[in-house]
JSON list of C-alpha atoms (C1' of nucleotides) in Angstrom, two decimals:
[
{"chain": "A", "resi": 14, "resn": "MET", "atom": "CA", "xyz": [6.39, -14.52, -3.50]},
{"chain": "A", "resi": 15, "resn": "ASP", "atom": "CA", "xyz": [7.10, -13.50, 0.20]},
{"chain": "A", "resi": 16, "resn": "ASP", "atom": "CA", "xyz": [6.12, -9.94, 0.78]},
{"chain": "A", "resi": 17, "resn": "LYS", "atom": "CA", "xyz": [9.56, -9.26, 2.27]},
{"chain": "A", "resi": 18, "resn": "ILE", "atom": "CA", "xyz": [11.49, -10.36, -1.25]},
{"chain": "A", "resi": 19, "resn": "LEU", "atom": "CA", "xyz": [8.57, -8.43, -3.57]},
{"chain": "A", "resi": 20, "resn": "LEU", "atom": "CA", "xyz": [9.30, -5.20, -1.54]},
{"chain": "A", "resi": 21, "resn": "GLU", "atom": "CA", "xyz": [13.13, -5.58, -2.07]},
{"chain": "A", "resi": 22, "resn": "LYS", "atom": "CA", "xyz": [12.50, -6.52, -5.43]},
{"chain": "A", "resi": 23, "resn": "ILE", "atom": "CA", "xyz": [10.43, -3.29, -6.16]},
{"chain": "A", "resi": 24, "resn": "GLY", "atom": "CA", "xyz": [12.96, -1.20, -4.13]},
{"chain": "A", "resi": 25, "resn": "ASP", "atom": "CA", "xyz": [15.89, -2.59, -6.29]},
{"chain": "A", "resi": 26, "resn": "ARG", "atom": "CA", "xyz": [13.97, -1.82, -9.53]},
{"chain": "A", "resi": 27, "resn": "ILE", "atom": "CA", "xyz": [13.43, 1.68, -8.13]},
{"chain": "A", "resi": 28, "resn": "LYS", "atom": "CA", "xyz": [16.93, 2.10, -7.48]},
{"chain": "A", "resi": 29, "resn": "ASP", "atom": "CA", "xyz": [18.04, 0.73, -10.78]},
{"chain": "A", "resi": 30, "resn": "LEU", "atom": "CA", "xyz": [15.76, 2.89, -12.76]},
{"chain": "A", "resi": 31, "resn": "ARG", "atom": "CA", "xyz": [16.79, 6.00, -10.57]},
{"chain": "A", "resi": 32, "resn": "SER", "atom": "CA", "xyz": [20.54, 5.31, -11.09]},
{"chain": "A", "resi": 33, "resn": "HIS", "atom": "CA", "xyz": [20.34, 4.97, -14.55]},
{"chain": "A", "resi": 34, "resn": "LYS", "atom": "CA", "xyz": [19.06, 8.58, -14.87]},
{"chain": "A", "resi": 35, "resn": "ASN", "atom": "CA", "xyz": [21.71, 9.62, -12.69]},
{"chain": "A", "resi": 36, "resn": "ILE", "atom": "CA", "xyz": [19.60, 11.32, -9.98]},
{"chain": "A", "resi": 37, "resn": "SER", "atom": "CA", "xyz": [19.75, 11.42, -6.23]},
{"chain": "A", "resi": 38, "resn": "GLN", "atom": "CA", "xyz": [17.13, 9.86, -3.81]},
{"chain": "A", "resi": 39, "resn": "GLN", "atom": "CA", "xyz": [17.13, 13.22, -2.71]},
{"chain": "A", "resi": 40, "resn": "ASN", "atom": "CA", "xyz": [16.05, 14.71, -6.10]},
{"chain": "A", "resi": 41, "resn": "LEU", "atom": "CA", "xyz": [13.63, 11.93, -6.98]},
{"chain": "A", "resi": 42, "resn": "ALA", "atom": "CA", "xyz": [12.14, 12.32, -3.63]},
{"chain": "A", "resi": 43, "resn": "ALA", "atom": "CA", "xyz": [11.55, 15.86, -4.06]},
{"chain": "A", "resi": 44, "resn": "LYS", "atom": "CA", "xyz": [9.86, 15.48, -7.34]},
{"chain": "A", "resi": 45, "resn": "CYS", "atom": "CA", "xyz": [7.52, 12.99, -5.44]},
{"chain": "A", "resi": 46, "resn": "ASN", "atom": "CA", "xyz": [6.88, 15.93, -2.66]},
{"chain": "A", "resi": 47, "resn": "PHE", "atom": "CA", "xyz": [8.52, 13.91, 0.11]},
{"chain": "A", "resi": 48, "resn": "GLU", "atom": "CA", "xyz": [11.79, 13.55, 1.81]},
{"chain": "A", "resi": 49, "resn": "LYS", "atom": "CA", "xyz": [14.97, 11.69, 0.79]},
{"chain": "A", "resi": 50, "resn": "SER", "atom": "CA", "xyz": [14.64, 9.42, 4.09]},
{"chain": "A", "resi": 51, "resn": "ASN", "atom": "CA", "xyz": [11.32, 8.07, 3.01]},
{"chain": "A", "resi": 52, "resn": "MET", "atom": "CA", "xyz": [12.98, 7.29, -0.71]},
{"chain": "A", "resi": 53, "resn": "SER", "atom": "CA", "xyz": [15.33, 5.50, 1.01]},
{"chain": "A", "resi": 54, "resn": "ARG", "atom": "CA", "xyz": [13.16, 3.53, 3.15]},
{"chain": "A", "resi": 55, "resn": "ILE", "atom": "CA", "xyz": [11.20, 2.44, 0.23]},
{"chain": "A", "resi": 56, "resn": "GLU", "atom": "CA", "xyz": [14.64, 1.46, -1.77]},
{"chain": "A", "resi": 57, "resn": "ALA", "atom": "CA", "xyz": [15.42, -0.69, 1.15]},
{"chain": "A", "resi": 58, "resn": "GLY", "atom": "CA", "xyz": [11.91, -2.33, 0.96]},
{"chain": "A", "resi": 59, "resn": "ARG", "atom": "CA", "xyz": [11.60, -1.33, 4.68]},
{"chain": "A", "resi": 60, "resn": "THR", "atom": "CA", "xyz": [7.89, -0.28, 3.94]},
{"chain": "A", "resi": 61, "resn": "ASN", "atom": "CA", "xyz": [5.02, -1.98, 2.64]},
{"chain": "A", "resi": 62, "resn": "CYS", "atom": "CA", "xyz": [4.08, 0.66, 0.26]},
{"chain": "A", "resi": 63, "resn": "THR", "atom": "CA", "xyz": [0.72, 1.75, -1.14]},
{"chain": "A", "resi": 64, "resn": "ILE", "atom": "CA", "xyz": [-0.18, 2.08, -4.85]},
{"chain": "A", "resi": 65, "resn": "SER", "atom": "CA", "xyz": [-0.40, 5.83, -4.57]},
{"chain": "A", "resi": 66, "resn": "THR", "atom": "CA", "xyz": [3.36, 6.06, -3.19]},
{"chain": "A", "resi": 67, "resn": "LEU", "atom": "CA", "xyz": [4.65, 3.73, -5.97]},
{"chain": "A", "resi": 68, "resn": "ASN", "atom": "CA", "xyz": [2.36, 5.65, -8.65]},
{"chain": "A", "resi": 69, "resn": "LYS", "atom": "CA", "xyz": [4.17, 8.87, -7.66]},
{"chain": "A", "resi": 70, "resn": "ILE", "atom": "CA", "xyz": [7.37, 7.27, -8.07]},
{"chain": "A", "resi": 71, "resn": "ALA", "atom": "CA", "xyz": [6.49, 5.59, -11.41]},
{"chain": "A", "resi": 72, "resn": "ARG", "atom": "CA", "xyz": [5.18, 8.87, -12.77]},
{"chain": "A", "resi": 73, "resn": "ASN", "atom": "CA", "xyz": [8.32, 10.86, -12.00]},
{"chain": "A", "resi": 74, "resn": "LEU", "atom": "CA", "xyz": [10.53, 8.06, -13.26]},
{"chain": "A", "resi": 75, "resn": "GLU", "atom": "CA", "xyz": [8.62, 7.83, -16.50]},
{"chain": "A", "resi": 76, "resn": "GLU", "atom": "CA", "xyz": [9.26, 11.65, -16.90]},
{"chain": "A", "resi": 77, "resn": "LEU", "atom": "CA", "xyz": [12.77, 11.24, -16.55]},
{"chain": "A", "resi": 78, "resn": "PHE", "atom": "CA", "xyz": [12.99, 8.71, -19.23]},
{"chain": "A", "resi": 79, "resn": "LYS", "atom": "CA", "xyz": [10.95, 11.00, -21.74]},
{"chain": "A", "resi": 80, "resn": "PHE", "atom": "CA", "xyz": [14.16, 12.77, -22.30]},
{"chain": "B", "resi": 655, "resn": "MET", "atom": "CA", "xyz": [-2.32, 8.28, -14.37]},
{"chain": "B", "resi": 656, "resn": "ASP", "atom": "CA", "xyz": [-4.58, 9.62, -11.64]},
{"chain": "B", "resi": 657, "resn": "ASP", "atom": "CA", "xyz": [-4.40, 7.55, -8.33]},
{"chain": "B", "resi": 658, "resn": "LYS", "atom": "CA", "xyz": [-8.13, 7.14, -8.18]},
{"chain": "B", "resi": 659, "resn": "ILE", "atom": "CA", "xyz": [-8.13, 5.73, -11.82]},
{"chain": "B", "resi": 660, "resn": "LEU", "atom": "CA", "xyz": [-4.94, 3.26, -11.21]},
{"chain": "B", "resi": 661, "resn": "LEU", "atom": "CA", "xyz": [-6.85, 2.05, -8.16]},
{"chain": "B", "resi": 662, "resn": "GLU", "atom": "CA", "xyz": [-10.16, 1.32, -9.99]},
{"chain": "B", "resi": 663, "resn": "LYS", "atom": "CA", "xyz": [-8.32, -0.10, -13.08]},
{"chain": "B", "resi": 664, "resn": "ILE", "atom": "CA", "xyz": [-6.52, -2.64, -10.23]},
{"chain": "B", "resi": 665, "resn": "GLY", "atom": "CA", "xyz": [-10.00, -3.35, -8.76]},
{"chain": "B", "resi": 666, "resn": "ASP", "atom": "CA", "xyz": [-11.63, -3.98, -12.46]},
{"chain": "B", "resi": 667, "resn": "ARG", "atom": "CA", "xyz": [-8.70, -6.35, -13.27]},
{"chain": "B", "resi": 668, "resn": "ILE", "atom": "CA", "xyz": [-9.06, -8.36, -10.12]},
{"chain": "B", "resi": 669, "resn": "LYS", "atom": "CA", "xyz": [-12.87, -8.75, -10.54]},
{"chain": "B", "resi": 670, "resn": "ASP", "atom": "CA", "xyz": [-12.08, -9.89, -14.34]},
{"chain": "B", "resi": 671, "resn": "LEU", "atom": "CA", "xyz": [-9.38, -12.56, -13.03]},
{"chain": "B", "resi": 672, "resn": "ARG", "atom": "CA", "xyz": [-11.73, -13.58, -10.42]},
{"chain": "B", "resi": 673, "resn": "SER", "atom": "CA", "xyz": [-14.92, -13.94, -12.55]},
{"chain": "B", "resi": 674, "resn": "HIS", "atom": "CA", "xyz": [-13.30, -15.79, -15.15]},
{"chain": "B", "resi": 675, "resn": "LYS", "atom": "CA", "xyz": [-12.73, -18.46, -12.46]},
{"chain": "B", "resi": 676, "resn": "ASN", "atom": "CA", "xyz": [-16.16, -18.22, -11.35]},
{"chain": "B", "resi": 677, "resn": "ILE", "atom": "CA", "xyz": [-15.12, -17.77, -7.97]},
{"chain": "B", "resi": 678, "resn": "SER", "atom": "CA", "xyz": [-16.88, -15.36, -5.26]},
{"chain": "B", "resi": 679, "resn": "GLN", "atom": "CA", "xyz": [-15.39, -12.43, -3.58]},
{"chain": "B", "resi": 680, "resn": "GLN", "atom": "CA", "xyz": [-16.19, -14.17, -0.47]},
{"chain": "B", "resi": 681, "resn": "ASN", "atom": "CA", "xyz": [-14.26, -17.33, -1.64]},
{"chain": "B", "resi": 682, "resn": "LEU", "atom": "CA", "xyz": [-11.30, -15.29, -2.70]},
{"chain": "B", "resi": 683, "resn": "ALA", "atom": "CA", "xyz": [-11.30, -13.23, 0.49]},
{"chain": "B", "resi": 684, "resn": "ALA", "atom": "CA", "xyz": [-11.30, -16.37, 2.31]},
{"chain": "B", "resi": 685, "resn": "LYS", "atom": "CA", "xyz": [-8.21, -17.72, 0.76]},
{"chain": "B", "resi": 686, "resn": "CYS", "atom": "CA", "xyz": [-6.58, -14.22, 1.34]},
{"chain": "B", "resi": 687, "resn": "ASN", "atom": "CA", "xyz": [-7.43, -14.68, 4.85]},
{"chain": "B", "resi": 688, "resn": "PHE", "atom": "CA", "xyz": [-9.83, -11.43, 5.23]},
{"chain": "B", "resi": 689, "resn": "GLU", "atom": "CA", "xyz": [-13.63, -10.73, 4.63]},
{"chain": "B", "resi": 690, "resn": "LYS", "atom": "CA", "xyz": [-15.43, -10.34, 1.58]},
{"chain": "B", "resi": 691, "resn": "SER", "atom": "CA", "xyz": [-16.29, -6.50, 2.59]},
{"chain": "B", "resi": 692, "resn": "ASN", "atom": "CA", "xyz": [-12.67, -5.90, 2.25]},
{"chain": "B", "resi": 693, "resn": "MET", "atom": "CA", "xyz": [-12.47, -7.48, -1.21]},
{"chain": "B", "resi": 694, "resn": "SER", "atom": "CA", "xyz": [-15.54, -5.28, -2.34]},
{"chain": "B", "resi": 695, "resn": "ARG", "atom": "CA", "xyz": [-13.51, -2.43, -1.14]},
{"chain": "B", "resi": 696, "resn": "ILE", "atom": "CA", "xyz": [-10.46, -3.34, -2.99]},
{"chain": "B", "resi": 697, "resn": "GLU", "atom": "CA", "xyz": [-12.45, -4.24, -6.30]},
{"chain": "B", "resi": 698, "resn": "ALA", "atom": "CA", "xyz": [-14.51, -0.86, -6.26]},
{"chain": "B", "resi": 699, "resn": "GLY", "atom": "CA", "xyz": [-11.03, 0.90, -5.94]},
{"chain": "B", "resi": 700, "resn": "ARG", "atom": "CA", "xyz": [-12.20, 2.54, -2.45]},
{"chain": "B", "resi": 701, "resn": "THR", "atom": "CA", "xyz": [-8.95, 1.68, -0.74]},
{"chain": "B", "resi": 702, "resn": "ASN", "atom": "CA", "xyz": [-5.14, 2.76, -1.65]},
{"chain": "B", "resi": 703, "resn": "CYS", "atom": "CA", "xyz": [-4.16, -0.84, -1.13]},
{"chain": "B", "resi": 704, "resn": "THR", "atom": "CA", "xyz": [-0.56, -1.85, -0.09]},
{"chain": "B", "resi": 705, "resn": "ILE", "atom": "CA", "xyz": [1.83, -4.17, -2.01]},
{"chain": "B", "resi": 706, "resn": "SER", "atom": "CA", "xyz": [1.24, -7.10, 0.43]},
{"chain": "B", "resi": 707, "resn": "THR", "atom": "CA", "xyz": [-2.52, -7.10, 0.10]},
{"chain": "B", "resi": 708, "resn": "LEU", "atom": "CA", "xyz": [-2.30, -6.96, -3.64]},
{"chain": "B", "resi": 709, "resn": "ASN", "atom": "CA", "xyz": [0.41, -9.75, -3.26]},
{"chain": "B", "resi": 710, "resn": "LYS", "atom": "CA", "xyz": [-1.86, -12.01, -1.24]},
{"chain": "B", "resi": 711, "resn": "ILE", "atom": "CA", "xyz": [-4.49, -11.37, -4.08]},
{"chain": "B", "resi": 712, "resn": "ALA", "atom": "CA", "xyz": [-2.15, -12.25, -6.93]},
{"chain": "B", "resi": 713, "resn": "ARG", "atom": "CA", "xyz": [-0.83, -15.42, -5.17]},
{"chain": "B", "resi": 714, "resn": "ASN", "atom": "CA", "xyz": [-4.26, -16.91, -4.73]},
{"chain": "B", "resi": 715, "resn": "LEU", "atom": "CA", "xyz": [-5.46, -15.96, -8.28]},
{"chain": "B", "resi": 716, "resn": "GLU", "atom": "CA", "xyz": [-2.24, -17.13, -9.65]},
{"chain": "B", "resi": 717, "resn": "GLU", "atom": "CA", "xyz": [-3.26, -20.48, -7.79]},
{"chain": "B", "resi": 718, "resn": "LEU", "atom": "CA", "xyz": [-6.62, -20.88, -9.41]},
{"chain": "B", "resi": 719, "resn": "PHE", "atom": "CA", "xyz": [-5.09, -20.07, -12.93]},
{"chain": "B", "resi": 720, "resn": "LYS", "atom": "CA", "xyz": [-2.71, -23.20, -12.31]},
{"chain": "B", "resi": 721, "resn": "PHE", "atom": "CA", "xyz": [-5.73, -25.63, -12.48]},
{"chain": "C", "resi": 1298, "resn": "DA", "atom": "C1'", "xyz": [42.79, 15.23, 5.59]},
{"chain": "C", "resi": 1299, "resn": "DT", "atom": "C1'", "xyz": [38.90, 17.91, 4.76]},
{"chain": "C", "resi": 1300, "resn": "DC", "atom": "C1'", "xyz": [34.64, 18.73, 2.76]},
{"chain": "C", "resi": 1301, "resn": "DA", "atom": "C1'", "xyz": [30.30, 18.24, 0.57]},
{"chain": "C", "resi": 1302, "resn": "DA", "atom": "C1'", "xyz": [26.89, 15.54, -1.39]},
{"chain": "C", "resi": 1303, "resn": "DA", "atom": "C1'", "xyz": [24.36, 10.88, -0.83]},
{"chain": "C", "resi": 1304, "resn": "DG", "atom": "C1'", "xyz": [22.31, 7.52, 1.77]},
{"chain": "C", "resi": 1305, "resn": "DT", "atom": "C1'", "xyz": [20.70, 5.23, 6.04]},
{"chain": "C", "resi": 1306, "resn": "DT", "atom": "C1'", "xyz": [18.31, 5.12, 10.43]},
{"chain": "C", "resi": 1307, "resn": "DA", "atom": "C1'", "xyz": [15.63, 6.25, 14.40]},
{"chain": "C", "resi": 1308, "resn": "DT", "atom": "C1'", "xyz": [11.86, 8.46, 15.79]},
{"chain": "C", "resi": 1309, "resn": "DC", "atom": "C1'", "xyz": [7.63, 11.18, 15.95]},
{"chain": "C", "resi": 1310, "resn": "DA", "atom": "C1'", "xyz": [2.93, 12.70, 14.74]},
{"chain": "C", "resi": 1311, "resn": "DT", "atom": "C1'", "xyz": [-1.08, 12.11, 11.73]},
{"chain": "C", "resi": 1312, "resn": "DA", "atom": "C1'", "xyz": [-3.53, 9.66, 8.17]},
{"chain": "C", "resi": 1313, "resn": "DT", "atom": "C1'", "xyz": [-5.10, 5.83, 6.51]},
{"chain": "C", "resi": 1314, "resn": "DA", "atom": "C1'", "xyz": [-5.24, 0.66, 5.17]},
{"chain": "C", "resi": 1315, "resn": "DT", "atom": "C1'", "xyz": [-6.53, -3.42, 7.36]},
{"chain": "C", "resi": 1316, "resn": "DG", "atom": "C1'", "xyz": [-9.77, -6.60, 9.47]},
{"chain": "C", "resi": 1317, "resn": "DA", "atom": "C1'", "xyz": [-13.75, -7.31, 11.28]},
{"chain": "C", "resi": 1318, "resn": "DT", "atom": "C1'", "xyz": [-18.90, -7.14, 12.24]},
{"chain": "C", "resi": 1319, "resn": "DA", "atom": "C1'", "xyz": [-23.24, -6.06, 10.79]},
{"chain": "C", "resi": 1320, "resn": "DA", "atom": "C1'", "xyz": [-27.00, -4.21, 8.34]},
{"chain": "C", "resi": 1321, "resn": "DC", "atom": "C1'", "xyz": [-28.46, -3.85, 3.69]},
{"chain": "C", "resi": 1322, "resn": "DC", "atom": "C1'", "xyz": [-29.43, -5.02, -1.16]},
{"chain": "C", "resi": 1323, "resn": "DA", "atom": "C1'", "xyz": [-30.19, -7.79, -5.61]},
{"chain": "C", "resi": 1324, "resn": "DA", "atom": "C1'", "xyz": [-30.82, -11.79, -7.81]},
{"chain": "C", "resi": 1325, "resn": "DA", "atom": "C1'", "xyz": [-31.52, -16.68, -8.18]},
{"chain": "C", "resi": 1326, "resn": "DT", "atom": "C1'", "xyz": [-34.03, -20.41, -6.44]},
{"chain": "C", "resi": 1327, "resn": "DA", "atom": "C1'", "xyz": [-36.36, -23.68, -4.05]},
{"chain": "D", "resi": 242, "resn": "DT", "atom": "C1'", "xyz": [-42.88, -16.02, -0.83]},
{"chain": "D", "resi": 243, "resn": "DA", "atom": "C1'", "xyz": [-38.79, -17.18, 2.05]},
{"chain": "D", "resi": 244, "resn": "DT", "atom": "C1'", "xyz": [-34.00, -18.48, 1.58]},
{"chain": "D", "resi": 245, "resn": "DT", "atom": "C1'", "xyz": [-29.89, -18.59, 0.02]},
{"chain": "D", "resi": 246, "resn": "DT", "atom": "C1'", "xyz": [-26.03, -16.48, -2.10]},
{"chain": "D", "resi": 247, "resn": "DG", "atom": "C1'", "xyz": [-22.98, -12.42, -3.81]},
{"chain": "D", "resi": 248, "resn": "DG", "atom": "C1'", "xyz": [-21.93, -8.16, -3.32]},
{"chain": "D", "resi": 249, "resn": "DT", "atom": "C1'", "xyz": [-21.99, -3.48, -0.96]},
{"chain": "D", "resi": 250, "resn": "DT", "atom": "C1'", "xyz": [-21.48, -0.09, 2.41]},
{"chain": "D", "resi": 251, "resn": "DA", "atom": "C1'", "xyz": [-21.06, 2.07, 7.09]},
{"chain": "D", "resi": 252, "resn": "DT", "atom": "C1'", "xyz": [-18.75, 1.88, 11.26]},
{"chain": "D", "resi": 253, "resn": "DC", "atom": "C1'", "xyz": [-15.17, 0.67, 14.36]},
{"chain": "D", "resi": 254, "resn": "DA", "atom": "C1'", "xyz": [-10.16, -0.77, 16.75]},
{"chain": "D", "resi": 255, "resn": "DT", "atom": "C1'", "xyz": [-5.78, -1.46, 15.69]},
{"chain": "D", "resi": 256, "resn": "DA", "atom": "C1'", "xyz": [-1.78, -1.54, 12.93]},
{"chain": "D", "resi": 257, "resn": "DT", "atom": "C1'", "xyz": [1.11, 0.58, 9.82]},
{"chain": "D", "resi": 258, "resn": "DA", "atom": "C1'", "xyz": [2.40, 3.88, 5.99]},
{"chain": "D", "resi": 259, "resn": "DT", "atom": "C1'", "xyz": [3.38, 8.31, 5.32]},
{"chain": "D", "resi": 260, "resn": "DG", "atom": "C1'", "xyz": [6.05, 12.79, 5.77]},
{"chain": "D", "resi": 261, "resn": "DA", "atom": "C1'", "xyz": [9.13, 15.04, 8.41]},
{"chain": "D", "resi": 262, "resn": "DT", "atom": "C1'", "xyz": [13.21, 16.22, 11.30]},
{"chain": "D", "resi": 263, "resn": "DA", "atom": "C1'", "xyz": [17.68, 15.06, 12.80]},
{"chain": "D", "resi": 264, "resn": "DA", "atom": "C1'", "xyz": [21.81, 12.58, 13.70]},
{"chain": "D", "resi": 265, "resn": "DC", "atom": "C1'", "xyz": [24.62, 9.76, 11.59]},
{"chain": "D", "resi": 266, "resn": "DT", "atom": "C1'", "xyz": [27.64, 6.88, 8.02]},
{"chain": "D", "resi": 267, "resn": "DT", "atom": "C1'", "xyz": [29.42, 6.44, 3.48]},
{"chain": "D", "resi": 268, "resn": "DT", "atom": "C1'", "xyz": [31.59, 7.98, -0.61]},
{"chain": "D", "resi": 269, "resn": "DG", "atom": "C1'", "xyz": [33.72, 10.86, -3.77]},
{"chain": "D", "resi": 270, "resn": "DA", "atom": "C1'", "xyz": [36.21, 14.94, -4.81]},
{"chain": "D", "resi": 271, "resn": "DT", "atom": "C1'", "xyz": [39.55, 18.35, -4.09]}
]
DNA sequence: ATCAAAGTTATCATATATGATAACCAAATA
DNA sequence: TATTTGGTTATCATATATGATAACTTTGAT
């Protein structure tokens, strides 16, 4: 799969999971210790993110899904 | 999971898949269009790789597993 | 129509991934 | 023993991700 498509899919998936928990980009970003603008960039697939960035997001999403 | 551990797990997984196909780091790196030293760095978990780098590796491993 | 909250985008400085080269080590083998 | 092959490590230049700020747009509610 093309990088661009993959990054967009990842972004969409994050957006889906986040939306299902009714949390704003702002809030999720805060939990991850970065700004909402960065979260927007990631969800839009406009950055080729690193494992560590995805890991931060994954951990915080997971946390939300525990409750 | 800690970033360090995750990156090591990813590296180990790549090494496993590569070994099962009896292909050298050298060869797999070449297919990915980069040097063996970079492949070593990734398998050792010594770099926080991007999606695009992992995608390159994944695509080439997949290719090997088709045959 | 106004307001606030959510999201987007552009831009910047800084940190770091990437791609490369070269030197090195270990193991196999001729 | 000398050579080859596979892997590791240090180092470098360059590209780009990250984290931040601010301005802007969209959306939803009152």
